Short mmCIF file of C-alpha atoms in Angstrom, two decimals:
data_model
loop_
_atom_site.label_atom_id
_atom_site.label_comp_id
_atom_site.label_asym_id
_atom_site.label_seq_id
_atom_site.Cartn_x
_atom_site.Cartn_y
_atom_site.Cartn_z
CA MET T 1 44.64 67.73 -34.00
CA PRO T 2 45.69 71.41 -32.43
CA THR T 3 43.37 74.37 -33.07
CA THR T 4 43.81 78.34 -33.95
CA ARG T 5 42.71 80.60 -31.28
CA PRO T 6 42.98 84.44 -30.61
CA LEU T 7 46.00 85.75 -30.87
CA ARG T 8 46.65 87.25 -27.70
CA PHE T 9 50.62 87.15 -27.88
CA HIS T 10 53.10 88.40 -30.34
CA PRO T 11 55.44 85.22 -31.97
CA PRO T 12 59.59 85.42 -31.70
CA ALA T 13 61.27 85.21 -35.10
CA VAL T 14 61.20 82.44 -37.49
CA ALA T 15 63.06 79.14 -35.30
CA PRO T 16 66.68 78.54 -37.74
CA THR T 17 67.14 75.11 -38.70
CA THR T 18 69.06 72.87 -36.57
CA THR T 19 70.52 70.33 -38.32
CA TRP T 20 72.79 66.86 -38.12
CA VAL T 21 73.80 63.74 -38.69
CA ALA T 22 71.70 60.38 -38.72
CA GLU T 23 72.70 56.85 -37.75
CA ASP T 24 72.54 55.88 -41.10
CA ALA T 25 74.97 58.95 -42.40
CA SER T 26 71.68 61.25 -43.96
CA ILE T 27 71.64 64.39 -42.73
CA LEU T 28 68.18 65.64 -40.76
CA SER T 29 67.10 69.38 -40.41
CA LEU T 30 64.58 70.74 -38.00
CA ARG T 31 63.12 73.93 -38.96
CA PRO T 32 59.76 75.41 -39.43
CA VAL T 33 56.82 74.40 -41.41
CA GLN T 34 57.09 76.20 -45.27
CA PRO T 35 54.60 76.55 -48.02
CA GLY T 36 56.79 75.12 -50.65
CA ASP T 37 56.39 70.91 -48.46
CA THR T 38 53.10 70.19 -49.45
CA ALA T 39 53.87 67.66 -51.41
CA ARG T 40 56.38 66.86 -49.01
CA ILE T 41 53.87 66.82 -46.49
CA ARG T 42 51.43 65.14 -48.50
CA ALA T 43 53.88 61.47 -49.14
CA PHE T 44 54.38 62.16 -45.34
CA ILE T 45 51.10 61.52 -44.15
CA GLU T 46 50.71 58.92 -46.85
CA ASN T 47 53.42 56.67 -45.82
CA LEU T 48 52.27 56.81 -41.79
CA SER T 49 50.99 53.77 -40.96
CA TYR T 50 46.79 53.69 -40.40
CA SER T 51 47.08 53.63 -36.34
CA ALA T 52 50.01 56.83 -36.56
CA ARG T 53 47.84 58.24 -39.45
CA TYR T 54 45.18 57.91 -36.74
CA PHE T 55 46.88 58.68 -33.09
CA ARG T 56 47.53 62.05 -34.49
CA PHE T 57 45.32 62.68 -37.11
CA GLY T 58 41.82 61.15 -35.76
CA CYS T 59 41.51 59.39 -38.94
CA GLY T 60 43.27 56.42 -40.31
CA GLU T 61 42.84 57.22 -43.57
CA PRO T 62 45.67 58.31 -46.03
CA HIS T 63 43.56 60.37 -48.22
CA PHE T 64 43.75 64.41 -47.47
CA SER T 65 42.61 67.52 -49.53
CA ASP T 66 44.78 69.70 -51.67
CA ALA T 67 43.07 72.50 -48.80
CA GLN T 68 44.05 70.40 -45.91
CA VAL T 69 47.58 69.23 -46.81
CA ARG T 70 48.39 73.45 -47.92
CA ARG T 71 47.00 74.51 -44.82
CA LEU T 72 49.46 72.54 -42.46
CA CYS T 73 52.16 73.72 -44.46
CA ASP T 74 51.33 77.02 -44.31
CA PRO T 75 50.08 78.18 -40.65
CA ASP T 76 48.85 81.18 -38.91
CA THR T 77 52.30 81.89 -37.64
CA SER T 78 50.99 83.81 -35.36
CA VAL T 79 48.51 81.37 -33.47
CA CYS T 80 50.44 78.33 -34.42
CA ALA T 81 53.95 76.94 -34.16
CA ASP T 82 54.72 74.09 -37.10
CA PHE T 83 57.69 72.04 -37.22
CA VAL T 84 59.17 69.28 -39.74
CA VAL T 85 62.24 66.99 -39.54
CA VAL T 86 63.40 66.92 -43.12
CA ARG T 87 66.28 63.96 -44.39
CA ARG T 88 68.14 64.43 -47.74
CA SER T 89 69.61 61.71 -48.56
CA GLY T 90 70.99 61.07 -52.20
CA GLY T 91 69.47 64.80 -53.08
CA HIS T 92 66.30 63.78 -52.16
CA ASP T 93 64.27 65.37 -49.05
CA THR T 94 61.70 63.79 -47.34
CA VAL T 95 60.02 64.72 -44.26
CA VAL T 96 60.46 62.28 -41.19
CA ALA T 97 58.87 63.99 -38.14
CA SER T 98 56.55 66.99 -37.80
CA ALA T 99 55.03 68.81 -35.00
CA ARG T 100 52.47 71.63 -33.77
CA TYR T 101 51.67 73.76 -31.55
CA CYS T 102 47.85 76.52 -31.52
CA VAL T 103 47.72 79.08 -28.83
CA GLN T 104 44.66 78.24 -26.75
CA ALA T 105 41.73 81.36 -26.54
CA ASP T 106 43.48 82.03 -23.26
CA GLY T 107 46.88 83.35 -24.44
CA THR T 108 48.97 81.52 -22.02
CA SER T 109 48.43 77.88 -22.84
CA CYS T 110 48.87 75.91 -26.23
CA GLU T 111 47.66 72.35 -27.61
CA PHE T 112 50.69 70.24 -29.50
CA ALA T 113 50.76 67.09 -31.46
CA ILE T 114 53.41 65.02 -32.85
CA ALA T 115 53.76 62.39 -35.36
CA VAL T 116 57.17 60.33 -36.49
CA ALA T 117 57.47 58.32 -39.37
CA ASP T 118 57.08 54.56 -38.67
CA ASP T 119 60.25 54.16 -39.76
CA TRP T 120 62.03 57.06 -37.78
CA GLN T 121 60.41 56.13 -34.18
CA GLY T 122 62.78 54.90 -31.51
CA HIS T 123 65.67 58.07 -32.65
CA GLY T 124 64.66 60.71 -30.50
CA LEU T 125 63.01 63.14 -33.27
CA GLY T 126 60.17 63.46 -31.34
CA ARG T 127 62.66 64.12 -27.87
CA GLN T 128 64.17 66.96 -30.93
CA LEU T 129 60.61 68.39 -31.46
CA LEU T 130 59.40 69.09 -28.30
CA ALA T 131 62.24 71.12 -27.30
CA ALA T 132 61.62 72.37 -30.24
CA LEU T 133 58.14 73.48 -29.04
CA PHE T 134 59.09 73.84 -25.80
CA GLU T 135 61.52 76.74 -26.49
CA ARG T 136 59.24 78.67 -29.19
CA ALA T 137 56.22 78.23 -26.33
CA ARG T 138 58.34 79.96 -23.90
CA SER T 139 59.16 82.72 -26.31
CA SER T 140 56.05 83.24 -27.36
CA GLY T 141 55.36 84.26 -23.36
CA LEU T 142 53.18 80.29 -22.98
CA THR T 143 53.00 79.04 -19.70
CA LEU T 144 51.30 75.61 -20.12
CA ILE T 145 51.21 73.27 -22.59
CA TYR T 146 49.23 70.39 -22.91
CA GLY T 147 47.55 67.92 -25.57
CA ARG T 148 44.85 65.22 -25.86
CA ILE T 149 45.46 61.55 -26.20
CA LEU T 150 44.06 58.50 -27.19
CA ALA T 151 44.03 56.49 -24.22
CA THR T 152 44.66 53.48 -26.85
CA ASN T 153 48.01 54.96 -27.31
CA THR T 154 50.25 53.71 -24.77
CA ARG T 155 53.47 54.57 -25.89
CA MET T 156 52.85 58.31 -26.72
CA LEU T 157 51.62 58.61 -22.91
CA GLU T 158 54.29 56.90 -21.61
CA PHE T 159 57.12 59.81 -23.50
CA SER T 160 55.00 62.14 -22.03
CA ARG T 161 55.82 61.06 -18.60
CA ARG T 162 59.24 60.96 -19.56
CA ASN T 163 59.09 64.52 -20.43
CA GLY T 164 57.76 66.05 -17.65
CA PHE T 165 54.30 66.01 -18.42
CA GLU T 166 51.05 65.14 -15.97
CA VAL T 167 48.40 62.53 -17.14
CA ARG T 168 45.14 62.79 -16.21
CA ALA T 169 41.65 61.48 -16.73
CA GLU T 170 39.12 62.88 -18.72
CA PRO T 171 35.54 61.89 -16.75
CA ALA T 172 33.58 63.38 -19.48
CA ASN T 173 35.21 60.88 -22.36
CA PRO T 174 37.39 57.73 -20.87
CA ALA T 175 38.49 57.13 -24.17
CA ILE T 176 40.80 60.57 -23.45
CA ARG T 177 43.58 61.22 -21.01
CA THR T 178 45.02 64.87 -21.28
CA VAL T 179 48.52 65.51 -20.92
CA SER T 180 50.09 69.03 -19.24
CA ARG T 181 53.20 70.81 -18.18
CA SER T 182 54.21 73.57 -17.13
CA LEU T 183 56.27 75.52 -19.37
CA GLY T 184 57.78 78.20 -15.90
CA ARG T 185 59.36 75.27 -14.52
CA SER T 186 63.31 75.03 -14.12
CA ALA T 187 62.53 70.92 -15.83
CA PRO T 188 65.43 71.02 -18.73
CA ASP T 189 64.49 72.11 -21.99
CA GLN T 190 65.89 69.14 -23.23
CA PRO T 191 63.45 66.33 -23.03
CA HIS T 192 64.14 62.59 -22.73
CA ALA T 193 64.44 60.30 -25.60
CA ALA T 194 60.90 59.57 -27.12
CA ALA T 195 59.70 55.07 -27.07
CA PRO T 196 59.86 53.57 -30.72
CA ALA T 197 56.24 54.67 -31.08
CA THR T 198 54.87 57.62 -33.00
CA PRO T 199 54.19 60.57 -30.43
CA ASP T 200 50.56 62.02 -31.28
#
C-alpha cells in the first residue's frame, strides 16, 4: 500500500464526480473517497477475493480495524489522492473499485495502487481510475507515477504494460516488480482497457 510522505506541493481542488451507465444499467460514479464511505469501503474490502485483497493490501484476511478503514476514507489530501467507483442500483450504493496514490519524499513522484471488485473486473474500471490518478498527479505537478507489484500478479503487470508503464525486476527482491511511467510524456491521458483481473 502506498505510504504518505512530507508535502512538497500544493494539491489542486477536489476532482469532480464522473458518472456513466454500466452495461447492467446501474449508475457508476467515479469520485474522491469521503469520510462517510466507511461502511461501503469495509464491505468492498470484505467482499474482495483473498487474492485480490492480498495483491492490493499485502494481506488476504478481510478484517480491517475501524481505524484502518477510517484512514482509507479520510486520507491526508495534501499528500494522497484517493478515488472510488460507486455503483448505484435500487437506491443502494456500493463501492466496486478504488485507487490511490501518495506523494513520495522527493515531492515529484507518487506510488499508486488500484483494486477492483472481482465481479467488476474487465469492465474498464481500472482504466477509468488510472486516468483519474494521471490527471490529478499531473495537475499537482508530479512527474512520475510508480507501483510495486508482486511478480505473481501477472494480469496487473500486463495491465501496467498496456498503459505505458515500464516494468523492471527488483534485484534485492525477486518477488517484486516495479512499474513506472513518466507523467510528462505525450501518451494519451485515457489508458487502455483493463484485463479481467484486479489491478493492484
